[in-house]
Coordinates of C-alpha atoms in Angstrom, one line a residue:
E1 CA -13.0 21.5 -25.7
A2 CA -10.3 23.8 -24.2
Q3 CA -12.2 24.0 -20.9
L4 CA -12.7 20.2 -20.8
K5 CA -9.0 19.7 -21.4
S6 CA -8.2 22.1 -18.5
V7 CA -10.7 20.5 -16.1
L8 CA -9.4 17.0 -16.9
S9 CA -5.9 18.1 -16.3
I10 CA -6.9 19.5 -12.9
G11 CA -8.9 16.4 -12.1
N12 CA -5.9 14.1 -12.9
S13 CA -3.7 16.3 -10.7
I14 CA -6.2 16.0 -7.8
H15 CA -6.4 12.2 -8.3
D16 CA -2.6 11.9 -8.0
K17 CA -2.6 14.0 -4.8
R18 CA -5.4 12.0 -3.3
F19 CA -3.6 8.7 -4.2
E20 CA -0.4 10.0 -2.5
A21 CA -2.4 11.1 0.6
I22 CA -4.3 7.8 1.2
P23 CA -1.5 5.9 3.0
K24 CA -1.0 8.9 5.3
V25 CA -4.7 9.3 6.1
V26 CA -5.1 5.5 6.8
E27 CA -2.0 5.5 9.1
A28 CA -3.3 8.6 11.0
V29 CA -6.8 7.3 11.4
E30 CA -5.8 3.8 12.5
K31 CA -3.4 5.3 15.0
T32 CA -6.2 7.4 16.5
L33 CA -8.5 4.4 16.5
T34 CA -5.9 2.4 18.5
S35 CA -5.8 5.2 21.1
V36 CA -9.6 5.1 21.6
G37 CA -9.8 1.3 22.1
M38 CA -9.8 -0.2 18.6
P39 CA -6.3 -1.6 18.1
N40 CA -7.4 -4.1 15.4
A41 CA -9.3 -1.6 13.3
Q42 CA -8.4 -1.5 9.6
L43 CA -9.4 1.3 7.2
T44 CA -9.0 0.9 3.4
I45 CA -9.8 3.8 1.1
E46 CA -10.6 2.8 -2.5
L47 CA -9.9 5.5 -5.1
T48 CA -11.3 4.9 -8.5
K49 CA -10.7 7.2 -11.5
L50 CA -13.8 7.9 -13.5
E51 CA -14.3 8.3 -17.2
A52 CA -14.3 11.8 -18.5
S53 CA -18.1 11.6 -19.2
K54 CA -18.6 11.1 -15.4
L55 CA -16.7 14.1 -14.3
N56 CA -18.4 15.8 -11.4
N57 CA -17.9 18.7 -8.9
K58 CA -15.6 16.4 -6.8
G59 CA -13.3 15.7 -9.7
L60 CA -12.6 12.4 -11.5
N61 CA -12.9 10.1 -8.5
A62 CA -15.3 7.7 -6.8
I63 CA -14.1 7.1 -3.3
Q64 CA -15.2 4.3 -0.9
F65 CA -14.2 3.7 2.7
L66 CA -13.9 0.0 3.7
F67 CA -13.6 -0.9 7.3
S68 CA -13.0 -3.8 9.6
A69 CA -13.1 -3.5 13.4
N70 CA -11.8 -6.9 14.3
K71 CA -8.8 -9.0 13.4
G72 CA -9.5 -11.7 10.8
Q73 CA -12.5 -9.9 9.3
S74 CA -12.3 -8.6 5.7
A75 CA -12.9 -4.9 5.2
Q76 CA -16.3 -4.0 3.9
P77 CA -18.2 -0.7 3.1
I78 CA -18.1 1.2 6.4
H79 CA -21.8 2.1 6.3
K80 CA -22.7 -1.6 6.2
V81 CA -20.5 -3.0 8.9
A82 CA -19.6 -0.3 11.5
S83 CA -21.7 0.0 14.7
G84 CA -22.8 3.4 16.0
G85 CA -19.8 3.4 18.5
E86 CA -17.4 2.4 15.8
L87 CA -18.6 5.1 13.4
S88 CA -18.4 7.7 16.2
R89 CA -14.7 6.9 16.7
V90 CA -13.9 6.8 13.0
M91 CA -15.5 10.2 12.6
L92 CA -13.5 11.5 15.6
A93 CA -10.3 10.2 14.0
I94 CA -11.1 11.8 10.6
K95 CA -12.2 15.1 12.2
S96 CA -9.1 15.2 14.3
L97 CA -7.0 14.7 11.2
V98 CA -8.8 17.4 9.3
A99 CA -8.5 19.9 12.1
K100 CA -4.7 19.2 12.4
N101 CA -4.2 20.0 8.7
S102 CA -6.5 22.9 8.2
A103 CA -7.3 26.3 9.7
L104 CA -10.7 25.4 11.1
P105 CA -11.4 27.8 14.0
T106 CA -14.2 25.7 15.6
I107 CA -15.1 22.0 15.5
I108 CA -18.4 20.6 16.6
F109 CA -18.8 17.1 18.0
D110 CA -22.5 16.4 18.2
E111 CA -23.0 13.3 20.3
I112 CA -19.9 11.7 18.9
D113 CA -20.0 9.4 22.0
T114 CA -23.0 7.4 20.6
G115 CA -22.6 3.7 21.4
I116 CA -19.6 4.1 23.8
S117 CA -19.1 4.2 27.5
G118 CA -16.7 3.5 30.4
S119 CA -12.9 3.7 29.6
I120 CA -13.5 4.1 25.9
A121 CA -15.6 7.3 26.5
K122 CA -12.7 8.6 28.6
R123 CA -10.2 8.0 25.8
V124 CA -12.6 9.7 23.3
G125 CA -12.9 12.7 25.6
E126 CA -9.1 12.9 26.0
K127 CA -8.7 12.8 22.2
M128 CA -11.2 15.6 21.8
Y129 CA -9.4 17.6 24.4
Q130 CA -6.2 17.2 22.4
V131 CA -7.9 18.8 19.4
S132 CA -9.2 21.6 21.7
V133 CA -5.6 22.7 22.5
K134 CA -5.4 24.3 19.1
H135 CA -9.0 24.6 18.0
Q136 CA -12.2 25.7 19.7
V137 CA -14.3 22.5 20.3
L138 CA -18.0 22.5 21.0
C139 CA -19.2 19.1 22.2
I140 CA -22.8 17.9 22.9
T141 CA -22.6 14.9 25.2
H142 CA -24.5 12.8 27.7
L143 CA -21.5 11.1 29.1
P144 CA -19.9 12.2 32.4
Q145 CA -16.5 10.9 31.3
I146 CA -16.5 13.4 28.4
A147 CA -18.3 16.2 30.3
S148 CA -15.7 16.2 33.1
L149 CA -13.0 17.2 30.6
S150 CA -14.7 20.4 29.6
D151 CA -13.1 23.8 30.2
C152 CA -16.5 25.5 30.1
R153 CA -19.8 23.7 30.6
Y154 CA -23.3 24.7 29.5
F155 CA -26.5 23.1 30.5
V156 CA -29.3 23.1 27.9
S157 CA -32.9 22.5 29.0
K158 CA -36.4 23.0 27.7
K159 CA -39.4 24.6 29.4
I160 CA -43.0 25.1 28.4
E161 CA -44.8 28.4 28.8
D162 CA -48.2 29.3 27.5
G163 CA -48.3 26.0 25.5
K164 CA -45.0 26.8 23.7
T165 CA -41.6 25.1 24.2
F166 CA -38.5 27.2 24.8
T167 CA -34.9 26.1 24.9
Q168 CA -32.6 27.8 27.3
I169 CA -28.9 27.5 28.0
K170 CA -27.0 28.2 31.3
T171 CA -23.3 28.5 32.1
L172 CA -22.4 26.3 35.0
T173 CA -20.1 27.1 37.8
R174 CA -17.6 24.4 38.9
D175 CA -19.9 23.3 41.7
E176 CA -22.9 23.1 39.4
K177 CA -20.8 21.2 36.9
I178 CA -19.9 18.6 39.6
K179 CA -23.6 18.3 40.5
E180 CA -24.7 17.8 36.9
I181 CA -22.0 15.2 36.4
A182 CA -23.2 13.4 39.5
Q183 CA -26.7 13.4 38.0
M184 CA -25.4 12.2 34.6
T185 CA -23.8 9.3 36.4
N186 CA -26.5 8.3 38.9
G187 CA -29.8 9.9 38.0
D188 CA -31.8 12.7 39.6
E189 CA -31.3 11.7 43.2
V190 CA -27.7 12.7 44.1
S191 CA -26.2 11.6 47.4
E192 CA -23.1 13.0 49.1
V193 CA -21.1 9.9 48.0
M194 CA -22.2 10.5 44.4
T195 CA -21.1 14.1 44.6
K196 CA -17.7 13.1 46.0
N197 CA -17.3 10.7 43.1
A198 CA -18.2 13.4 40.6
M199 CA -15.8 15.8 42.2
E200 CA -13.0 13.2 42.0
M201 CA -13.8 12.6 38.3
V202 CA -13.5 16.3 37.6
E203 CA -10.2 16.5 39.6
I204 CA -8.8 13.6 37.6
A205 CA -9.9 15.2 34.4
D206 CA -8.3 18.5 35.3
K207 CA -5.0 16.7 35.9
K208 CA -5.3 14.9 32.6
K209 CA -6.0 18.2 30.8
R210 CA -2.8 19.7 32.3
E211 CA -0.8 16.7 31.0
I212 CA -2.3 17.1 27.5
K213 CA -1.5 20.8 27.3
Q214 CA 2.2 20.0 28.2
I215 CA 2.6 17.5 25.4

């Protein structure tokens, strides 16, 4: 009984802190979503206090994320209404917030660019680079807009030897990085024009990175 009383006291304290934090979390996430091309996105976090009999290792709460990407649409459970691209950007916003308020040494974004392209991909890449100023960021991507923003680039490939598959990783030079970005943009056949376009993309990305570091 004494232990239960102590745990319930802690659970209620955590509930109160979560309740106080929700408006700050929502504001920060929506601000990030605006910056990555979702100005009308709305996030609602429902926090329900459970009965003592339903106490669990996460405390006394049931938490549900409700989401709406478009103006005029009511917020619904995020796993039911968000597309792959929308989920990617929400996860980026949440991970960025967690990184900002914790001592995480490394953050991994594994194909967080799913479902996005063009200018939105560029904004997502820039947001990830902002995170990388204070944290080591490892990013797996297939988009040239994001790959161009890397400080270090690695190429992962597979090969088959004696009927077995092996994965290998190679550090790319700047010239190799430009070539790979050209291939990501245009396919295997890379012309001189495509290479120049990739070079320009990398130069623009380098300029943007310098701007981000000065903020």
